[in-house]
Short mmCIF file of C-alpha atoms in Angstrom, two decimals:
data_model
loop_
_atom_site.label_atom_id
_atom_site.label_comp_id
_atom_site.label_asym_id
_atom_site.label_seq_id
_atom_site.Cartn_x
_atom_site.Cartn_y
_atom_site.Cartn_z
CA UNK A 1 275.53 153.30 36.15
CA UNK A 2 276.36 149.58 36.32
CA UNK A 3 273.14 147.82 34.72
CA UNK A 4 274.48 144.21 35.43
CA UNK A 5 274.14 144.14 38.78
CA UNK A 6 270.37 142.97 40.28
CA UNK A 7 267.72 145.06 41.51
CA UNK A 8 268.71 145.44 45.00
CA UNK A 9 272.18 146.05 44.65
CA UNK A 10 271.63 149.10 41.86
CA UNK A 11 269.36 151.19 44.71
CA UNK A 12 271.99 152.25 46.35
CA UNK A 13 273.37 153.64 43.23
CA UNK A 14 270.42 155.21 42.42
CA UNK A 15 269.16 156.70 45.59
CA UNK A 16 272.90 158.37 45.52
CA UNK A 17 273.00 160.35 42.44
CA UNK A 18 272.37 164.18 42.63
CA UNK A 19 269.50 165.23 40.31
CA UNK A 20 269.17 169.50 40.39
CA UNK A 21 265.69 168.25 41.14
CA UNK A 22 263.88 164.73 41.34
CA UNK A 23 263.34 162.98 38.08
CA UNK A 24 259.67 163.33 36.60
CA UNK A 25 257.89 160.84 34.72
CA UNK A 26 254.31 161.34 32.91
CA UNK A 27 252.47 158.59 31.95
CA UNK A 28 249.59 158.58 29.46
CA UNK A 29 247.73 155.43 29.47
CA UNK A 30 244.42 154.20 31.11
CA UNK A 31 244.24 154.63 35.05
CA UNK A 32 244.05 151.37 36.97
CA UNK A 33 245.32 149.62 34.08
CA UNK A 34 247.66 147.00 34.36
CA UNK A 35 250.52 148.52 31.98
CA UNK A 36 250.29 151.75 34.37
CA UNK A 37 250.06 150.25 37.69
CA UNK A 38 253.33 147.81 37.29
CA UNK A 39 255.50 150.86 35.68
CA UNK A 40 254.20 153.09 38.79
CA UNK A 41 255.67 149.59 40.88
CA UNK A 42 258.76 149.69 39.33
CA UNK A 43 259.02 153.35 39.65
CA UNK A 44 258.13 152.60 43.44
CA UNK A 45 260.85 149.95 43.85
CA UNK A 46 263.42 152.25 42.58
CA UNK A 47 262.66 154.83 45.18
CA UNK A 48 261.37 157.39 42.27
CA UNK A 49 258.54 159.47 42.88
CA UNK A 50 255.08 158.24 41.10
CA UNK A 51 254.48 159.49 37.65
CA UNK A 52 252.10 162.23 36.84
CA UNK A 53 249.28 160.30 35.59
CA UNK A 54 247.74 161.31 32.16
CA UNK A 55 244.30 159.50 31.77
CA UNK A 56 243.51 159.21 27.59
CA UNK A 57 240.10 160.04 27.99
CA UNK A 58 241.51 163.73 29.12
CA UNK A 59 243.19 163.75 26.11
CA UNK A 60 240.78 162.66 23.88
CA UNK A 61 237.60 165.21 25.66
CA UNK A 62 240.74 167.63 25.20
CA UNK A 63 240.27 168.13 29.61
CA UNK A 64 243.89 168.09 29.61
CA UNK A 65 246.92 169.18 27.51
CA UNK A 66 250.12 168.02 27.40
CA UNK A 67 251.33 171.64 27.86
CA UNK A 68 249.81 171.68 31.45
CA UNK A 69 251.75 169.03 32.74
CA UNK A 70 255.05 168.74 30.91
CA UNK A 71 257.73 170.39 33.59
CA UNK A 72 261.79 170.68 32.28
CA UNK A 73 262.91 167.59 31.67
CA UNK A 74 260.03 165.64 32.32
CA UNK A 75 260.26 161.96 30.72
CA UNK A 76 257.03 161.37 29.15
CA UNK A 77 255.85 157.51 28.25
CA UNK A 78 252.54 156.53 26.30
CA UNK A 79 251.16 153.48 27.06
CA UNK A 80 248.55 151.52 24.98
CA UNK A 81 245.08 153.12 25.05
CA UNK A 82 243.17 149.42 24.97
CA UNK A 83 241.38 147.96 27.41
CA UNK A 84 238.92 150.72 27.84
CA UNK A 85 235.81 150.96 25.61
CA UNK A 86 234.96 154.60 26.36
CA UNK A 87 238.41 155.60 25.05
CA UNK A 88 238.05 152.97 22.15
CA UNK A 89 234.52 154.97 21.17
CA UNK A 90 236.67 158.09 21.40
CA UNK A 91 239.00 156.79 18.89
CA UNK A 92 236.73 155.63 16.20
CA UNK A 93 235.02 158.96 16.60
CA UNK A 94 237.88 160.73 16.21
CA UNK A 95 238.60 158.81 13.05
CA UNK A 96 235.15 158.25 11.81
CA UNK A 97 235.75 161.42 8.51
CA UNK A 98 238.97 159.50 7.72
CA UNK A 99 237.84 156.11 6.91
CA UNK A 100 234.70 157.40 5.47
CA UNK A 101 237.50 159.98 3.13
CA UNK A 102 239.66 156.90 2.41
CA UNK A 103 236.53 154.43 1.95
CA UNK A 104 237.16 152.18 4.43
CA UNK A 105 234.25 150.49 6.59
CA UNK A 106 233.33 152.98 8.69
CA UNK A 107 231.04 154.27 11.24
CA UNK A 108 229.84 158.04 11.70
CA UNK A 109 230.95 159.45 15.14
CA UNK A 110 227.99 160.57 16.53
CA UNK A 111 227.06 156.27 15.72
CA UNK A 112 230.81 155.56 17.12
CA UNK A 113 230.19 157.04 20.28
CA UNK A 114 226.39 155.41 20.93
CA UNK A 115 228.05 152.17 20.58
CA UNK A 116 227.55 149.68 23.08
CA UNK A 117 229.86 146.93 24.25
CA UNK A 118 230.04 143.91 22.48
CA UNK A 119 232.54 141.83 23.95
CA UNK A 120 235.10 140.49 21.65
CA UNK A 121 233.59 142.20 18.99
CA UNK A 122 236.46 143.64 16.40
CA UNK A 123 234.71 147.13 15.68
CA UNK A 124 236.75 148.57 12.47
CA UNK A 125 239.89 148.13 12.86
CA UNK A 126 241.12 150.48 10.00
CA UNK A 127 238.76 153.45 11.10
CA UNK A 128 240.20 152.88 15.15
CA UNK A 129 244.21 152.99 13.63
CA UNK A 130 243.52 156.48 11.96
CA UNK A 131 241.74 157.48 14.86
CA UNK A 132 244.97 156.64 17.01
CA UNK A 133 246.98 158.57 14.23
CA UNK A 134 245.28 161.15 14.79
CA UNK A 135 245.75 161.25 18.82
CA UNK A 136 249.24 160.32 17.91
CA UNK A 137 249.89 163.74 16.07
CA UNK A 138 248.12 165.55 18.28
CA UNK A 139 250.39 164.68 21.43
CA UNK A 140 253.47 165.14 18.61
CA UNK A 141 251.86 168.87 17.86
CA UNK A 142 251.68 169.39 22.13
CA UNK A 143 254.95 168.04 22.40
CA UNK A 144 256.53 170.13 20.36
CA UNK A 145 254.90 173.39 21.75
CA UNK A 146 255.83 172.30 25.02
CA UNK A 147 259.56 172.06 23.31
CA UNK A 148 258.83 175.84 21.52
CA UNK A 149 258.06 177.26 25.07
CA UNK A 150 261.62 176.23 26.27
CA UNK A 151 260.32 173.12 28.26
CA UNK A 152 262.78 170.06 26.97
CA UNK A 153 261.81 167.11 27.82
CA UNK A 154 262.24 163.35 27.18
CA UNK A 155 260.11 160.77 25.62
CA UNK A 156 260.58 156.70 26.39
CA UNK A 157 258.73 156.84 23.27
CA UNK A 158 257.84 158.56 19.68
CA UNK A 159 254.45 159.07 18.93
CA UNK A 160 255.39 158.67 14.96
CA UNK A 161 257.20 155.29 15.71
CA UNK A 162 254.22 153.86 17.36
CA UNK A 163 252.00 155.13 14.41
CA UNK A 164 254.30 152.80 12.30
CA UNK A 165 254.64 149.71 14.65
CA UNK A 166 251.23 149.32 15.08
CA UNK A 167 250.54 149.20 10.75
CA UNK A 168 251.84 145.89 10.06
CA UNK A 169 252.34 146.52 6.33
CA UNK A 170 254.26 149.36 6.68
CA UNK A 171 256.34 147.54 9.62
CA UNK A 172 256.85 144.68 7.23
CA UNK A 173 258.14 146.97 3.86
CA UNK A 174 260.75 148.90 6.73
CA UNK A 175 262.14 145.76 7.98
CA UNK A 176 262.68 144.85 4.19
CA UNK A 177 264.43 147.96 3.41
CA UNK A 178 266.76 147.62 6.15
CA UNK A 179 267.66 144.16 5.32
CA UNK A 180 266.09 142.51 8.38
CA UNK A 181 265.01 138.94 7.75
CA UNK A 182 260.87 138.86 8.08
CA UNK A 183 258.41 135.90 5.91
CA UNK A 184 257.77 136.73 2.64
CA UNK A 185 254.81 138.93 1.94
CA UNK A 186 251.71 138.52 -0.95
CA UNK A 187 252.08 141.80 -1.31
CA UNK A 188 248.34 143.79 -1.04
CA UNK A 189 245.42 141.83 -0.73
CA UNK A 190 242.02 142.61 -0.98
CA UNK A 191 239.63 139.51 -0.89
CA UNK A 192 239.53 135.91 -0.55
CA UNK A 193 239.82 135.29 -4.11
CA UNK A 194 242.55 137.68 -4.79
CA UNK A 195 244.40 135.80 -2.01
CA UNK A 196 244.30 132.52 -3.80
CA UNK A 197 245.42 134.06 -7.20
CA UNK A 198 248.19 135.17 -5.86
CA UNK A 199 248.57 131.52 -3.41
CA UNK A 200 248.70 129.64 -6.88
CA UNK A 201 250.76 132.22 -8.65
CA UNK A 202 253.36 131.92 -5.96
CA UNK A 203 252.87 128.27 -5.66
CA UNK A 204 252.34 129.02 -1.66
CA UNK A 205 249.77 126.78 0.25
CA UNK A 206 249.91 127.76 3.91
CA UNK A 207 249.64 131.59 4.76
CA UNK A 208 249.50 134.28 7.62
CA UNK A 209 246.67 136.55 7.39
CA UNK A 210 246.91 139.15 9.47
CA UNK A 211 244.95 142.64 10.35
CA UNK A 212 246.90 145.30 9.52
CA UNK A 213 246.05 146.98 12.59
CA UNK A 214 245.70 143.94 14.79
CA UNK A 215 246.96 143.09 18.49
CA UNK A 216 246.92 140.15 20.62
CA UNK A 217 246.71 137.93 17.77
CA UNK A 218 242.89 139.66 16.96
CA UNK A 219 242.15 139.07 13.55
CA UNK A 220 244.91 136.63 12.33
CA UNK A 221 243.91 133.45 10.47
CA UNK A 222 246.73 130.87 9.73
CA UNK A 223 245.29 129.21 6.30
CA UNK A 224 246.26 126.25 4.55
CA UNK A 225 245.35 124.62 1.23
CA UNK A 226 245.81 121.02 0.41
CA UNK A 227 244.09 119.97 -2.94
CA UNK A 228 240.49 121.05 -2.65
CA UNK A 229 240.45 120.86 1.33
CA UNK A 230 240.75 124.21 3.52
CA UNK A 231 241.83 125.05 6.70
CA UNK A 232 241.60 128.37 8.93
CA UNK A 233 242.77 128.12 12.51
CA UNK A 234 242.29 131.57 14.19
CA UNK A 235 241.56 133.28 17.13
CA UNK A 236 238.08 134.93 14.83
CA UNK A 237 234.54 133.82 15.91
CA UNK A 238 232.38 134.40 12.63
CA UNK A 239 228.94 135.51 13.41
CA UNK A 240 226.35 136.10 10.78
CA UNK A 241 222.53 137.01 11.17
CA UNK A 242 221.41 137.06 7.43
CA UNK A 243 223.31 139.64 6.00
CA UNK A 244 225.15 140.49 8.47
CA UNK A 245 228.33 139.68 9.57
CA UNK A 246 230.25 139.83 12.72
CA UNK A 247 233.81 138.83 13.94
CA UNK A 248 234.58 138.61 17.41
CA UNK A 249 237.97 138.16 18.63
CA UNK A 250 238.32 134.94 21.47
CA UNK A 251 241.05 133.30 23.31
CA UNK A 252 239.76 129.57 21.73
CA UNK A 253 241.67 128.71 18.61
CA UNK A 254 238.79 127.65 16.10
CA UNK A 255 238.99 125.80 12.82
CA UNK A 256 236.88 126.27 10.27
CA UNK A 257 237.29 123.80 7.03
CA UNK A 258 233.91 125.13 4.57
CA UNK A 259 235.35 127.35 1.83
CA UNK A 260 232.61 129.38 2.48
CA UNK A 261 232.96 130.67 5.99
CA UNK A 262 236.63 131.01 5.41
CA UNK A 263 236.32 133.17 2.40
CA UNK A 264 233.71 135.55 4.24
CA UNK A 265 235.96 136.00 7.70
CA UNK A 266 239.09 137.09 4.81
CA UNK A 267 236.87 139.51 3.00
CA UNK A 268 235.61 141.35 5.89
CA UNK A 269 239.57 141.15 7.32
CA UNK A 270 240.54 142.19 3.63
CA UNK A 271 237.81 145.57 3.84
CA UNK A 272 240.35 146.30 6.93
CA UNK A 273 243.74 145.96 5.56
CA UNK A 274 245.59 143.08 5.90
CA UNK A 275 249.33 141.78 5.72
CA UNK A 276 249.51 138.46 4.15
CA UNK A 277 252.89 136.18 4.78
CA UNK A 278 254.39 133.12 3.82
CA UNK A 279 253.80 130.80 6.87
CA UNK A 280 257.27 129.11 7.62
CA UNK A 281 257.28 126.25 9.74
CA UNK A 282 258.18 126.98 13.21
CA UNK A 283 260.72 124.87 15.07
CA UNK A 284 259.59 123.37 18.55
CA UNK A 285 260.65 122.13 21.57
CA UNK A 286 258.77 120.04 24.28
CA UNK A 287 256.09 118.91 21.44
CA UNK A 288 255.19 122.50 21.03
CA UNK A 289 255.90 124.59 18.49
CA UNK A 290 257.24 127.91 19.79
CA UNK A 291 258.38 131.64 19.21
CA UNK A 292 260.01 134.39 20.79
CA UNK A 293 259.23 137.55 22.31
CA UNK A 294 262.15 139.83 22.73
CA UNK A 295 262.04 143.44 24.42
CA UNK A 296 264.80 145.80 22.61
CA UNK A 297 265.82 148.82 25.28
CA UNK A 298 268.19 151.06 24.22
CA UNK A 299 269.50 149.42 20.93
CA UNK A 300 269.67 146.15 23.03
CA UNK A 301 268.04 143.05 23.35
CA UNK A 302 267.18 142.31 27.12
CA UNK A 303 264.14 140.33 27.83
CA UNK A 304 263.41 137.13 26.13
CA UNK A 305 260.69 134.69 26.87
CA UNK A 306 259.83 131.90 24.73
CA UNK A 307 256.02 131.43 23.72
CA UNK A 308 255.04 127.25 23.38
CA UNK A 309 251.42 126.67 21.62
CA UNK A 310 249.79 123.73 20.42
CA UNK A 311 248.50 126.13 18.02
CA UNK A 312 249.46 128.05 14.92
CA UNK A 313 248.53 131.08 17.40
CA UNK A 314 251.72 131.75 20.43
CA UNK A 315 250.18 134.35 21.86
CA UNK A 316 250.55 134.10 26.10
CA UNK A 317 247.33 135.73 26.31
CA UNK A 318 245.51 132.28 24.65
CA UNK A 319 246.84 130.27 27.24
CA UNK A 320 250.02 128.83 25.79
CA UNK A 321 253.38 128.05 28.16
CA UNK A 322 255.86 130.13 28.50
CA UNK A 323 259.91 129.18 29.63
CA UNK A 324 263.02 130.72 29.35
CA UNK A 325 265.28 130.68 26.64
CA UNK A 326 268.03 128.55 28.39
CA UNK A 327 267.38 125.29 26.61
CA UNK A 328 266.86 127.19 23.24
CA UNK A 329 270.35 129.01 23.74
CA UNK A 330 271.60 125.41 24.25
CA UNK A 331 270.10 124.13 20.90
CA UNK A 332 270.76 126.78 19.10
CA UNK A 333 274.61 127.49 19.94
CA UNK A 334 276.62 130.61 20.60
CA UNK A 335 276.63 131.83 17.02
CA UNK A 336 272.61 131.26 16.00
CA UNK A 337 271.72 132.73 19.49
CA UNK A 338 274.09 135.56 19.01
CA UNK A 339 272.44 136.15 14.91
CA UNK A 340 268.86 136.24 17.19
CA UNK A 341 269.74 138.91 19.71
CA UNK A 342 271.49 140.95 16.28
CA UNK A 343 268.32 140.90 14.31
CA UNK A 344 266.88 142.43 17.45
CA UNK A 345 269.01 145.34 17.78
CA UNK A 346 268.97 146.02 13.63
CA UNK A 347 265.22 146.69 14.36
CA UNK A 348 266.10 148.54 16.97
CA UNK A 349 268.08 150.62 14.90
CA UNK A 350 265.03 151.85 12.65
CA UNK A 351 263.25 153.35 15.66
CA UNK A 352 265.88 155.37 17.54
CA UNK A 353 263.49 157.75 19.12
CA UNK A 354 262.06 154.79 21.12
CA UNK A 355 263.75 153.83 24.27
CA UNK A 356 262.36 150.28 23.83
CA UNK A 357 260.17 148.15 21.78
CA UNK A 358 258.53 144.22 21.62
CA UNK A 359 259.73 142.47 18.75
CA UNK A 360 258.07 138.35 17.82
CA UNK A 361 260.46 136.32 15.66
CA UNK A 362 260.21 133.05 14.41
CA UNK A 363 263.02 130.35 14.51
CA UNK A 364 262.40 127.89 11.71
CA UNK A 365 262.54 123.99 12.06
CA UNK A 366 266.78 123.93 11.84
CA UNK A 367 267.50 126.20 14.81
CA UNK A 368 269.84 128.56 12.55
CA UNK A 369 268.31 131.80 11.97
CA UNK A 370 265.34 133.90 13.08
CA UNK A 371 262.60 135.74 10.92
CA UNK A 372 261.12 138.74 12.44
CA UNK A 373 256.87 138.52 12.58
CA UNK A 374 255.82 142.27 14.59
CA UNK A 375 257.49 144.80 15.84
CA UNK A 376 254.73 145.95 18.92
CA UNK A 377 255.07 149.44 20.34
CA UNK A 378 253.18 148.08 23.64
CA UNK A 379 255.51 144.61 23.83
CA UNK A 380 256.59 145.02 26.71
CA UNK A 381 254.24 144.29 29.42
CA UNK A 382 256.30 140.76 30.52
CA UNK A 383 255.27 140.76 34.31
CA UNK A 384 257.76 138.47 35.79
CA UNK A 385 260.33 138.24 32.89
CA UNK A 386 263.79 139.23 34.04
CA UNK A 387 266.85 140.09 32.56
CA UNK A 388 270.30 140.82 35.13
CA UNK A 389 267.53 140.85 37.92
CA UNK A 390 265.14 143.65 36.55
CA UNK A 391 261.88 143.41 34.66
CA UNK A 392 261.54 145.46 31.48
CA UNK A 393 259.74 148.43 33.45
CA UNK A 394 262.45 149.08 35.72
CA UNK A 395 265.12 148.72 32.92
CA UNK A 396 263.20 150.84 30.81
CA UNK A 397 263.88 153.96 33.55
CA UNK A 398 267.02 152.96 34.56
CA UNK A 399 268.36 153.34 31.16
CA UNK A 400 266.01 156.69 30.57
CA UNK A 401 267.93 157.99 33.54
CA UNK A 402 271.20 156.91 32.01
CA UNK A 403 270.56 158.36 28.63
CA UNK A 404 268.89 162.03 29.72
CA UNK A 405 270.39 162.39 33.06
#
């Protein structure tokens, strides 16, 4: 199938082939949810039939099994479970014995499901990622019956790799073992204090904290140290009533510059998990410092949109610009561009069971190289972004239909 030509002009070609019987997508995500309702569009545009919805609430209540849906060689995609509280209360319940087995902050799930919603509020982080595990491996276990029954079927993505994309410490050591260029990490950190022991042993004064289970910048604090001042610009709203502390995660950048607030919004990040990086200086363009988002489908880097912030933060979500990566190919020349799009498609390379994946890298202040930041399991949703005249959900099928048909 020729994948250069634009949308239009590649329907034809689609509409013509001969499929023993129409191709059959399944979709697990939430219903009405934004991720679901533009692949269902793109699925539309391409003449396709809808996919066979797959609500993760079903899952979760265990209303629905993978087993009953899967057909022969149905392509099956999962989708990111957020923006749903009722599943998010599902999650934490499901990995409430987990965190409390581990010794994590935790809450019980009979507690986890009471819980009501508290806008913003990050509700532990560490207890929700080995609740998703958990889901994770179960739709592996389904999966793989469905495969034992003599059903084969596809999958746009692995449960397993998304498991690993979405811990940022494990995401970090891979990229390291396969020799892909990320910031230098701390190493594991457990409080504020341990954090600047290991600053001043390393003779490091600005650093990326991160949650280890994070998205959408939630939970990341960009910290610097100069002499005795301190400064913590992140997306984290610290809220304490006596001895209690909250963080709530908000699309206004805050700085906080007392020792003391800073130090308690890293220990309860640090009772999470955290990954802790070097921060390297970010080149910019237009009097805003920038980064990339870069969709990898099938080994290949396709999408690209740069991300310009005022703030430490680039997130498009926190109201930064976005452009095309025109002038940045221009500054950066043939050969640095070329290195960018490579690093891509090495981290490609360590998740072959996933069609396609959302990968952030940082160019530093010369314009000569890239460091990868997050590899994101969900990075796709770029409504708008094309590449050869197709957004990423329509690529993503096209070249599903390539590869199993």
């Amino acid at each position: 199938m020729n994948m250069t030509g634009n949308l239009t002009a590649m329907l034809p070609s689609l509409n013509s082939r001969k499929y023993r019987t129409p191709p059959h997508f399944i979709i697990i995500g939430n219903p009405g949810n934004r991720r679901v309702t533009l692949f269902q569009s793109a699925l539309a545009k391409l003449g396709l039939p809808p996919a066979t919805e797959i609500a993760y609430i079903d899952l979760l209540s265990g209303r629905c099994h993978l087993g009953e849906v899967v057909r022969s060689h149905s392509t099956v995609r999962i989708e990111s479970p957020g923006r749903d509280f009722e599943v998010e209360k599902a999650i934490l319940a499901i990995g409430a014995n987990a965190a409390a087995a581990e010794g994590s902050p935790w809450i019980s799930r009979e507690a986890a499901l009471q819980l009501e919603y508290d806008r913003g509020r990050i509700l532990y982080p560490r207890q929700w990622y080995l609740g998703y595990g958990i889901v994770l491996a179960q739709l592996q276990q389904q999966l793989a019956e469905c495969a034992a029954q003599n059903t084969p079927h596809y999958l746009m993505n692995s449960p397993s790799d998304i498991a690993v994309m979405f811990d940022k410490i494990e995401c970090h050591a891979l990229c390291t073992q396969h020799y892909v260029p990320v910031p230098q990490s701390l190493g594991a950190i457990s409080s504020f204090d341990e954090l600047v022991v290991r600053m001043q042993a390393m003779k490091t004064r600005r650093v990326f904290v991160k949650l280890a289970h994070g998205s959408s910048a939630s939970g990341v604090v960009a910290l610097a140290i100069n002499g005795v001042a301190w400064q913590a610009m992140t997306t984290v709203e610290l809220v304490q009533a006596g001895s209690e502390v909250r963080l709530y995660n908000s699309r206004h950048i805050r700085c906080y510059r007392d020792r003391s607030s800073i130090a308690t919004i890293i220990d309860a990040l640090c009772r999470d998990r955290v990954q802790v990086e070097a921060w390297v200086p970010k080149a910019s363009m237009n009097n805003r410092t920038f980064d990339l988002r870069v969709v990898a489908i099938a080994g290949k880097a396709q999408h690209v949109v740069v991300r310009l912030s005022k703030s430490p933060m680039t997130n498009l979500h926190l109201k930064n610009q976005r452009s095309e990566p025109t002038a940045l190919m221009a500054k950066m020349g043939h050969v640095a561009w070329d290195s960018v799009l490579q690093t891509c498609e090495r981290v490609a390379l360590i998740f072959p069971e996933s069609l396609y994946l959302g990968i952030d890298l940082l160019i530093p202040i010369r314009f000569k190289q890239s460091l990868v930041l997050e590899v994101n399991a969900f990075g796709d949703l770029l409504p708008d972004i094309t590449h050869n005249g197709l957004d990423t959900y329509a690529t993503e099928i096209l070249f599903g239909l390539e590869r199993w048909h």
